PDB file of C-alpha atoms in Angstrom:
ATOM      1  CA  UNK A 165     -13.230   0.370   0.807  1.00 66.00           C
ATOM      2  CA  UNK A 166     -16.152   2.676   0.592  1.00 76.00           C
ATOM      3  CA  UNK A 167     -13.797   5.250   2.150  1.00 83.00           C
ATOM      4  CA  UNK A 168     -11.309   4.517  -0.904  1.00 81.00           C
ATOM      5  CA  UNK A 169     -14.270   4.843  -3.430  1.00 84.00           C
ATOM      6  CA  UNK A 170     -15.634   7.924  -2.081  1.00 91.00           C
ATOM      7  CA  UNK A 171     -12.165   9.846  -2.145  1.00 91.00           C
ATOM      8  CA  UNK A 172     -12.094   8.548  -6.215  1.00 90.00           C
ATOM      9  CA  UNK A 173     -15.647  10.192  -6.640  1.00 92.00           C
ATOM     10  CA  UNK A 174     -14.371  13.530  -4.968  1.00 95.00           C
ATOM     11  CA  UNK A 175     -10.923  13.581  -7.063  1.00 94.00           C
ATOM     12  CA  UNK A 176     -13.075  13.101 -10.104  1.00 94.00           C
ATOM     13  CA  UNK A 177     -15.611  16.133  -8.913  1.00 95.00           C
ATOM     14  CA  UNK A 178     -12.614  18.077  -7.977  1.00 95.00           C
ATOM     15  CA  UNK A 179     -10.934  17.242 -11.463  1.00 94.00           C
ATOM     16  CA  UNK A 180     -14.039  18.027 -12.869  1.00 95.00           C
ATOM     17  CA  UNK A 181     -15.406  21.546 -11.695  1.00 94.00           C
ATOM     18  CA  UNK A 182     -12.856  22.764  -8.579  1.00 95.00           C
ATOM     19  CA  UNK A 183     -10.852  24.637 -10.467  1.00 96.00           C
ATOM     20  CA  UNK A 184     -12.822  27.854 -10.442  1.00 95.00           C
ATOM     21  CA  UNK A 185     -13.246  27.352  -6.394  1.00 95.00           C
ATOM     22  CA  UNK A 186      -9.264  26.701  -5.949  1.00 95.00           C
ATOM     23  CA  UNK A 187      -8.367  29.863  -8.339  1.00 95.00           C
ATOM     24  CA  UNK A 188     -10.463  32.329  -6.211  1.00 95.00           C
ATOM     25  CA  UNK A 189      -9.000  31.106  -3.389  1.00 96.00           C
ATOM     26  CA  UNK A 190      -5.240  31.293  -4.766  1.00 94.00           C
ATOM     27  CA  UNK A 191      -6.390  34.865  -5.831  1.00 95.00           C
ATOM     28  CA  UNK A 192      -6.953  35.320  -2.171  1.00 96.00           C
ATOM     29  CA  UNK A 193      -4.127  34.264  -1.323  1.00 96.00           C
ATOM     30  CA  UNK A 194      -2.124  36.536  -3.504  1.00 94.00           C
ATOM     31  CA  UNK A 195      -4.394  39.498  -2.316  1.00 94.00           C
ATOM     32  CA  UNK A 196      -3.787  38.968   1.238  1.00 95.00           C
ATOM     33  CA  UNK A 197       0.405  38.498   0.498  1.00 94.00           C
ATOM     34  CA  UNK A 198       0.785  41.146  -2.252  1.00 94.00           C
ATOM     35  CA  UNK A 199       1.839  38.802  -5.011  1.00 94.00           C
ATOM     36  CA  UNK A 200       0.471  39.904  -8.231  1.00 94.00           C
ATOM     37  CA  UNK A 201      -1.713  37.448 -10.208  1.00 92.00           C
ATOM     38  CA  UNK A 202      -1.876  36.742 -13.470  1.00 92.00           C
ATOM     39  CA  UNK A 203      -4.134  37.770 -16.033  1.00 94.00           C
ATOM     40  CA  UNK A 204      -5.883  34.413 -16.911  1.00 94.00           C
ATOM     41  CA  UNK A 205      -6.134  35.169 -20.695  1.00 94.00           C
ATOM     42  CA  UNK A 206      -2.932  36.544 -21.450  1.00 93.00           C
ATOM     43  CA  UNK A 207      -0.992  34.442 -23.497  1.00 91.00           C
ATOM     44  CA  UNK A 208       2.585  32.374 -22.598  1.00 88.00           C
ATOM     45  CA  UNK A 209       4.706  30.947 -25.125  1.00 86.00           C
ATOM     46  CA  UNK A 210       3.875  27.098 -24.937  1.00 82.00           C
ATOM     47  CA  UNK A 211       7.191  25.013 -23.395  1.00 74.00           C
ATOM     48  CA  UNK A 212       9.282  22.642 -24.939  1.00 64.00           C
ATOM     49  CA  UNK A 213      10.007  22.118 -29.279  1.00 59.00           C
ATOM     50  CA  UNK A 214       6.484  24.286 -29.294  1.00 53.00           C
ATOM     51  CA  UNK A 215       8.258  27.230 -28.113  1.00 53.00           C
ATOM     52  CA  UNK A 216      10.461  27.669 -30.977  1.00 51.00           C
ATOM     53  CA  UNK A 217       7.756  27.272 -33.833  1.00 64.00           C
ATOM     54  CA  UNK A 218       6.187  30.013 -31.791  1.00 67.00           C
ATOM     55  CA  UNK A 219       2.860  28.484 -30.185  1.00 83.00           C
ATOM     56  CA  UNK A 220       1.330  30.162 -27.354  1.00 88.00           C
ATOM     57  CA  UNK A 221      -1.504  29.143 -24.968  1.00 90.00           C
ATOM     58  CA  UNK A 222      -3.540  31.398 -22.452  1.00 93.00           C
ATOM     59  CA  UNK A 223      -2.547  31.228 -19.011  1.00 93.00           C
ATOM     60  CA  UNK A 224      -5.728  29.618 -17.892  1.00 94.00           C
ATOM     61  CA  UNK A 225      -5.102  26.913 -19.954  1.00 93.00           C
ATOM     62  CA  UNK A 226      -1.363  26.496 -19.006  1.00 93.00           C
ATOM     63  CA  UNK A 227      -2.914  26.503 -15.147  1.00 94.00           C
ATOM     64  CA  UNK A 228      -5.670  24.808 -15.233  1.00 95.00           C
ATOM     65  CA  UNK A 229      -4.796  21.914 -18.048  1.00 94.00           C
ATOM     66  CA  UNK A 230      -1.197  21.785 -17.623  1.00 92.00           C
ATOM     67  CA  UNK A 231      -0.977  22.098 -13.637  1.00 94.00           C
ATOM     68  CA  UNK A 232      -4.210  21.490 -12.244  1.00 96.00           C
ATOM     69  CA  UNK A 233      -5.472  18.758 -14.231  1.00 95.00           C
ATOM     70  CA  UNK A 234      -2.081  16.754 -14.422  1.00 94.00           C
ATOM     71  CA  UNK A 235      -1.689  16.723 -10.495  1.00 95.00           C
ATOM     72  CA  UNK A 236      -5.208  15.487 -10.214  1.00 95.00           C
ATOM     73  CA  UNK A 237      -4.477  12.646 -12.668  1.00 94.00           C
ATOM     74  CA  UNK A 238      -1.368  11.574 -10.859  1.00 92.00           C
ATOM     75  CA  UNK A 239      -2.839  11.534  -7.824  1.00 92.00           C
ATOM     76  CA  UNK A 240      -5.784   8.711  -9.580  1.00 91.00           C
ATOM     77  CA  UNK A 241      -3.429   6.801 -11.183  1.00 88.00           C
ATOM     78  CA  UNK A 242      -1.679   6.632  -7.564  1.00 85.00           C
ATOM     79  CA  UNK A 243      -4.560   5.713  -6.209  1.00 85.00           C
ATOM     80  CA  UNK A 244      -5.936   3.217  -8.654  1.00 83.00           C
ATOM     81  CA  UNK A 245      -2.371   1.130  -8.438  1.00 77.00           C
ATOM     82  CA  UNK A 246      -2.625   1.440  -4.531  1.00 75.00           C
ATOM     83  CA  UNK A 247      -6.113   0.116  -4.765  1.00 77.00           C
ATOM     84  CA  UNK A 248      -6.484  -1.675  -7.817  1.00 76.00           C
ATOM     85  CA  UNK A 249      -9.261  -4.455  -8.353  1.00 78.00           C
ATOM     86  CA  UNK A 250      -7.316  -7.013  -7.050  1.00 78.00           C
ATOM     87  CA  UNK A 251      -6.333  -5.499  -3.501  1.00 78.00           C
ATOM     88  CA  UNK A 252      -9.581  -4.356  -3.348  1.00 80.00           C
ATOM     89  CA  UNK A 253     -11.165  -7.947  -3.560  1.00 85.00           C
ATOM     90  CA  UNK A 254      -7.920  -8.913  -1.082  1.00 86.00           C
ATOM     91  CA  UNK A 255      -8.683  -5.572   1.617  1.00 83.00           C
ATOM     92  CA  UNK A 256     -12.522  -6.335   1.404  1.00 86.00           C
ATOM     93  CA  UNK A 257     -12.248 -10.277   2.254  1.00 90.00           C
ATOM     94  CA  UNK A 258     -10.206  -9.305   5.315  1.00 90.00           C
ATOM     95  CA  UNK A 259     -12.646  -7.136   6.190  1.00 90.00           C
ATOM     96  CA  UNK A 260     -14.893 -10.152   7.291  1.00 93.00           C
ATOM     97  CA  UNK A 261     -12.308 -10.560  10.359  1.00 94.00           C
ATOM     98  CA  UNK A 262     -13.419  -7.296  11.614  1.00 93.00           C
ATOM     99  CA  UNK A 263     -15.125  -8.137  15.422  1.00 94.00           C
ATOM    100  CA  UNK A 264     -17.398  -5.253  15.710  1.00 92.00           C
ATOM    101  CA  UNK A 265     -21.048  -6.081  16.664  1.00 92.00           C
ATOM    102  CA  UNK A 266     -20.422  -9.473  16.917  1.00 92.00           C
ATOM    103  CA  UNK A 267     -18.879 -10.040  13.904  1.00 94.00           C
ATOM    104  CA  UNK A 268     -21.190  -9.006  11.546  1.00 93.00           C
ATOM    105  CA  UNK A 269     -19.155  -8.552   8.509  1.00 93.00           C
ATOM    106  CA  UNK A 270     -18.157 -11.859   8.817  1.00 95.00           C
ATOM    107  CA  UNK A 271     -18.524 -13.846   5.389  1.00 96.00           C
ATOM    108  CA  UNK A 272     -17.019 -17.717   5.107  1.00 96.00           C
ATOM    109  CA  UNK A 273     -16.904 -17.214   1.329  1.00 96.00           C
ATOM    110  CA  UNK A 274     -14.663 -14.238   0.901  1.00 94.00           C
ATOM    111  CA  UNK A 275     -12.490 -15.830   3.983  1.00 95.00           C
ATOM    112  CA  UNK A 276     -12.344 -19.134   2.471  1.00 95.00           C
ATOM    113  CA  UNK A 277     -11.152 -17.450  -0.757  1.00 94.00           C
ATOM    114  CA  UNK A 278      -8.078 -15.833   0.603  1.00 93.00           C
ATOM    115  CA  UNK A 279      -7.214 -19.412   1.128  1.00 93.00           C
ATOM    116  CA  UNK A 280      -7.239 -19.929  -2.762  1.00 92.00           C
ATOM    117  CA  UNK A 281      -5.902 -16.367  -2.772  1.00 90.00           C
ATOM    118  CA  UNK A 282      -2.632 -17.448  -0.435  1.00 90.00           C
ATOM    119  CA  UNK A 283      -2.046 -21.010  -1.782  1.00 90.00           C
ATOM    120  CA  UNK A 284       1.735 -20.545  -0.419  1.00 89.00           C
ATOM    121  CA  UNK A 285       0.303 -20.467   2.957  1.00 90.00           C
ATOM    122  CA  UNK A 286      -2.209 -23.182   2.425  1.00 94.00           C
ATOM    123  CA  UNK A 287      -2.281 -26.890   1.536  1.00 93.00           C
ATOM    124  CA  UNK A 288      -4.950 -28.321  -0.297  1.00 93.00           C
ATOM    125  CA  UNK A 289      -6.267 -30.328   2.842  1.00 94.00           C
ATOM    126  CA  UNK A 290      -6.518 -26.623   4.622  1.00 94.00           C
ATOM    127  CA  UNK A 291      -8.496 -25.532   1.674  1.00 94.00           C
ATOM    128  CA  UNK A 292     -10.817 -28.626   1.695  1.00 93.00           C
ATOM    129  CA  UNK A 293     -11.195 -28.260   5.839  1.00 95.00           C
ATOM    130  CA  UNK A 294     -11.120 -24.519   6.701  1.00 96.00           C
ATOM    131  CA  UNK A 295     -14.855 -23.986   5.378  1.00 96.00           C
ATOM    132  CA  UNK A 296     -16.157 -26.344   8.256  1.00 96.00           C
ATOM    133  CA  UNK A 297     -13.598 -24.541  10.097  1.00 96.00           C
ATOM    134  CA  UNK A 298     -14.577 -20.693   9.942  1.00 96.00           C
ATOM    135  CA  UNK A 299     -18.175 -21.623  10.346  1.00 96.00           C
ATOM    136  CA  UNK A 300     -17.607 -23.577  14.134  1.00 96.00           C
ATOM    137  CA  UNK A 301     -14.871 -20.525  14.963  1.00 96.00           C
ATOM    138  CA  UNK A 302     -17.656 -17.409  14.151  1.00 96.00           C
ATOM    139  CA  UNK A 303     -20.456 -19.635  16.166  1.00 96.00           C
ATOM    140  CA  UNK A 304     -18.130 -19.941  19.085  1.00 95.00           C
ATOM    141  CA  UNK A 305     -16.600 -16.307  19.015  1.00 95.00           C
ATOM    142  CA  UNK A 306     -20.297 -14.883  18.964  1.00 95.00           C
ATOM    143  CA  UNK A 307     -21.017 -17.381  22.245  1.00 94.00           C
ATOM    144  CA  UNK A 308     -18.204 -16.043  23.885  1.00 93.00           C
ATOM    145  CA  UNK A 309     -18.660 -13.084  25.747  1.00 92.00           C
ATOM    146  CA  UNK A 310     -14.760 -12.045  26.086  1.00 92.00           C
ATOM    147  CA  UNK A 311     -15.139 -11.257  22.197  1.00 94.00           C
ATOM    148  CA  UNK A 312     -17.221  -8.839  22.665  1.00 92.00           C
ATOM    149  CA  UNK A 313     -14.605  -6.575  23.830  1.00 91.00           C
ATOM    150  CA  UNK A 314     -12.753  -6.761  20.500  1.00 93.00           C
ATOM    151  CA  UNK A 315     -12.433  -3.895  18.493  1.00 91.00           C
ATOM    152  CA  UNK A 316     -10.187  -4.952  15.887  1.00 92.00           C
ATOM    153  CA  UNK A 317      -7.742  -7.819  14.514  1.00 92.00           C
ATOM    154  CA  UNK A 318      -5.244  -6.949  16.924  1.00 91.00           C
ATOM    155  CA  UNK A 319      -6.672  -6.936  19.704  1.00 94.00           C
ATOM    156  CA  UNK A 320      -9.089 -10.534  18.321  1.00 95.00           C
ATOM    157  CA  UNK A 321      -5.529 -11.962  17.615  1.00 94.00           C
ATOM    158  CA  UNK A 322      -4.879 -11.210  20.956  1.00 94.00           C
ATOM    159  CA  UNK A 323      -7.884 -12.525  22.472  1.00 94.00           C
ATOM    160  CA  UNK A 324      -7.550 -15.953  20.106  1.00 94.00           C
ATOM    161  CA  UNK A 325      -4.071 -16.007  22.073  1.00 95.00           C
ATOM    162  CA  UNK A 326      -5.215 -15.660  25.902  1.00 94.00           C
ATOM    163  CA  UNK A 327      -8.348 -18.097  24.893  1.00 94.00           C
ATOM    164  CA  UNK A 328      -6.089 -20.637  23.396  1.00 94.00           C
ATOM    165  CA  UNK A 329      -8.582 -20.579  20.582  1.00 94.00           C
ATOM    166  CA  UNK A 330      -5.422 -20.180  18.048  1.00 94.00           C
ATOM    167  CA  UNK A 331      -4.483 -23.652  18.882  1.00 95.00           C
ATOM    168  CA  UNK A 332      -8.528 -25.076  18.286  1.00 95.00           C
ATOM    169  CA  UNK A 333      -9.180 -22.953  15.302  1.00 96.00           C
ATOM    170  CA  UNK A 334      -5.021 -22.601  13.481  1.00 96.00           C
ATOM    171  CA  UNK A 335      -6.272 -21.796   9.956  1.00 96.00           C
ATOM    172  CA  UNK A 336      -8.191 -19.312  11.162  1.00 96.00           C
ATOM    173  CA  UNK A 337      -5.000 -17.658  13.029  1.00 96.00           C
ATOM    174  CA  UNK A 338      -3.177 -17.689  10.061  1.00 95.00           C
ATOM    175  CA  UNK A 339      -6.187 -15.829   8.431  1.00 95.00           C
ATOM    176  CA  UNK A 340      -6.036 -13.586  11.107  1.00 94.00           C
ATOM    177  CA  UNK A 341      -2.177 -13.457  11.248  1.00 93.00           C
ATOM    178  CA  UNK A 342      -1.823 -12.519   7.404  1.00 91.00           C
ATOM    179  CA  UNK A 343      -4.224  -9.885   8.070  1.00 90.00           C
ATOM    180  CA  UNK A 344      -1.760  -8.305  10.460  1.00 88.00           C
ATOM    181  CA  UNK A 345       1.175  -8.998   8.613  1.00 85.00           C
ATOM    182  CA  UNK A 346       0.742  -8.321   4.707  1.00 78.00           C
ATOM    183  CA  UNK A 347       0.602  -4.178   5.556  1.00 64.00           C
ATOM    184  CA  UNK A 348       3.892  -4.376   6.981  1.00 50.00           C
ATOM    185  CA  UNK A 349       5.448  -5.817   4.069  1.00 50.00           C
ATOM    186  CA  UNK A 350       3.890  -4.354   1.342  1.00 53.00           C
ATOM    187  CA  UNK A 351       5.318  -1.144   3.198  1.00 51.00           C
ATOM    188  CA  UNK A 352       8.359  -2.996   3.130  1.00 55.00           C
ATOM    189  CA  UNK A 353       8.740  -3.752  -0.511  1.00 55.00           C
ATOM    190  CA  UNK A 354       7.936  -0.540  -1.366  1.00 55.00           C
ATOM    191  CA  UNK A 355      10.427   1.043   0.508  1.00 58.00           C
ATOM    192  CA  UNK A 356      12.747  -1.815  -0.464  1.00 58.00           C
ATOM    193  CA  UNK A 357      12.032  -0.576  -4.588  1.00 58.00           C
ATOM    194  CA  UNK A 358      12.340   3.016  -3.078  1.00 62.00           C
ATOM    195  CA  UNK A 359      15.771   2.616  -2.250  1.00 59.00           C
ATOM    196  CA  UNK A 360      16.493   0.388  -5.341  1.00 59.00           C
ATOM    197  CA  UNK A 361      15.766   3.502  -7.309  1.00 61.00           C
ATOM    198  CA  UNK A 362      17.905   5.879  -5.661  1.00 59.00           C
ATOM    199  CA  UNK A 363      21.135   2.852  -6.120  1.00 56.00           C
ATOM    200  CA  UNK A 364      20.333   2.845  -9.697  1.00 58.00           C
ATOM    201  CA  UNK A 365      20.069   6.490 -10.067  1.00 59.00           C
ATOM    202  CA  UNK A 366      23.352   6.929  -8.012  1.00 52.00           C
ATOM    203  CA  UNK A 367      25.501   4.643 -10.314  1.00 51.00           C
ATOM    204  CA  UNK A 368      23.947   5.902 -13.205  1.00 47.00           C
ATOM    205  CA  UNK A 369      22.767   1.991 -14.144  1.00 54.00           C
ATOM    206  CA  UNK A 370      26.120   0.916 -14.230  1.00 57.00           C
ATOM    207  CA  UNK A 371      25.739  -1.754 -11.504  1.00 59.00           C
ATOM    208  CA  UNK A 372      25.223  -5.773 -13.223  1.00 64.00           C
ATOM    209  CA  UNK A 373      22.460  -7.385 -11.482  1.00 64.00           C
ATOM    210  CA  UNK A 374      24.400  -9.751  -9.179  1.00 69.00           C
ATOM    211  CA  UNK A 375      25.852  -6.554  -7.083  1.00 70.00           C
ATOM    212  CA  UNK A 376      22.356  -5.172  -7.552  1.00 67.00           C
ATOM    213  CA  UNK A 377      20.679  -8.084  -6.097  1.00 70.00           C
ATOM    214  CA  UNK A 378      23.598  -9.087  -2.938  1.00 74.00           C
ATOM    215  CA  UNK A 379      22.756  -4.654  -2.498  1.00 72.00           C
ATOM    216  CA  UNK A 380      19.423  -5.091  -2.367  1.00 72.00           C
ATOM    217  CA  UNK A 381      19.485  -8.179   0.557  1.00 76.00           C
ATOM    218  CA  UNK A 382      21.936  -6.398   2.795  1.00 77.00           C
ATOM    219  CA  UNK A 383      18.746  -3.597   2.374  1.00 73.00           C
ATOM    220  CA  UNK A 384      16.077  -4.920   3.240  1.00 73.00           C
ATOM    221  CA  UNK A 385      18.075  -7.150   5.753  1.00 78.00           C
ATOM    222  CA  UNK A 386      19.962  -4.186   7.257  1.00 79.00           C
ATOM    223  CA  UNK A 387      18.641  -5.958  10.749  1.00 83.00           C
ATOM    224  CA  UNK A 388      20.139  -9.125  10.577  1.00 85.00           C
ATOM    225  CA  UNK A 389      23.729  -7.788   9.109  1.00 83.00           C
ATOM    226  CA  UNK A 390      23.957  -5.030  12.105  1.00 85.00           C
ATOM    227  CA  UNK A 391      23.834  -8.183  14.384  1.00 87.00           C
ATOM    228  CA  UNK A 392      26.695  -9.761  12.165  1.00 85.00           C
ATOM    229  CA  UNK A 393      30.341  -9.808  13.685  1.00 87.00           C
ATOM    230  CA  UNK A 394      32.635  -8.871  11.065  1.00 86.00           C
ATOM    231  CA  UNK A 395      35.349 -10.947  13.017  1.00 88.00           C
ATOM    232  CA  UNK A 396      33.328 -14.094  12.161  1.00 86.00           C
ATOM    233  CA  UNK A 397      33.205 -13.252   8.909  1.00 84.00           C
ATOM    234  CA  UNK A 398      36.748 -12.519   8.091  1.00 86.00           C
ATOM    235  CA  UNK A 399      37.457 -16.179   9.879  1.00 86.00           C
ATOM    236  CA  UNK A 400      34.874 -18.137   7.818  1.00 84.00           C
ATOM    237  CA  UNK A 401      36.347 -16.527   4.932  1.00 82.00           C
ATOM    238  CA  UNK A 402      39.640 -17.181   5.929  1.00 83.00           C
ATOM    239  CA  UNK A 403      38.828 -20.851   6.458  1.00 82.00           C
ATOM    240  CA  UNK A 404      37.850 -21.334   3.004  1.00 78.00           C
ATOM    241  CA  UNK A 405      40.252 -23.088   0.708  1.00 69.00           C
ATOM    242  CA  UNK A 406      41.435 -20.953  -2.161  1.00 66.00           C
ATOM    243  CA  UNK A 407      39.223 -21.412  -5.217  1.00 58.00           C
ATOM    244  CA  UNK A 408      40.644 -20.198  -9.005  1.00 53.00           C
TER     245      UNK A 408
END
């Protein structure tokens, strides 16, 4: 996370005095390739309704405001959805899995609160129990020298495996297990909505939402209905009494 923070602080420098670095080096650029380059203070007519009441802005503020500063504010509002508070909270208690140096990032609060955070995936007995839980599993793991060769969830998931220590300490697995599994399907729902855009935009929103939706599974299940045998279909169909 202090990788994601420090790439903010440079966007905001950037935003804040790079353009004068980025034009001399466009100017380069244009130098080096022949293109000619724009006198910074000449004036444009301004785009849009603007255009006909006759407004007109300098170049350098067309460039700079219109172009540099917009692409640096999509590119933090990007970033602040990808990261927002709450992932961040999320990314930083699964960071107390990490094995390196004998676990030292590991924290039973923050891991204990992805319990609260994933109530789906835990009952309230595994709530009450997995305190006492990830307190015996990081005193044991630290004991054991065959942990020491971990250097990172996969290969500690791995290790809990051939140890058998997934079957002494199972909330902890699933700990580890979401920790493996939630970047995979966030990638997954987002390329899930990245296709739902391009079947709206194709049928120009003319689709109702039950075609939508049965579209949408046979997406993001494309795996399951490759394996399907249309034959078997057309037969359990075909058994089906006629319905009005």
């Amino acid at each position: 996370m202090e990788l994601v923070d420090d790439v903010k602080a440079r966007l905001a420098t950037t935003r804040e005095s790079g353009w004068d670095n980025l034009f001399s080096d466009v100017q380069d650029f244009c130098v080096a390739k022949g293109i000619p380059v724009p006198n910074m203070d000449d004036e444009i007519p301004v785009r849009g309704r603007s255009r006909v009441e006759g407004r007109t802005v300098t170049n350098l503020h067309h460039y700079r405001a219109k172009i540099f500063y917009v692409a640096i504010d999509k590119i933090c509002v990007e970033m602040d959805h990808r990261f927002s508070e709450e992932s961040n909270i999320i990314l930083n208690c699964f960071s107390c899995l990490d094995p390196k140096n004998s676990f030292s990032k590991f924290n039973v609060d923050k891991l204990a609160r992805l319990a609260d955070i994933y109530r789906v995936d835990f009952s309230d007995d595994d709530r009450g129990t997995i305190r006492d839980q990830l307190e015996t599993y990081v005193l044991q793991v630290r004991r054991n020298a065959s942990f020491s060769t971990c250097e990172d969830v996969q290969s500690l998931a791995m290790k809990m495996v051939q140890t058998e220590k997934h079957l002494v300490f199972p909330l902890v697995y699933k700990l580890i297990e979401l920790a493996l599994i939630l970047p995979v399907s966030t990638s997954s729902v987002e390329r899930a909505f990245s296709a739902m855009k391009i079947i709206k935009c194709k049928l120009r929103n003319k689709i109702n939402d039950v075609w939508f939706n049965d579209l949408m599974v046979c997406y993001t299940e494309r795996e399951i209905f490759k394996s399907l045998n249309d034959i078997d279909i057309i037969r359990t169909f075909t058994a089906k009494k006629s319905r009005k």
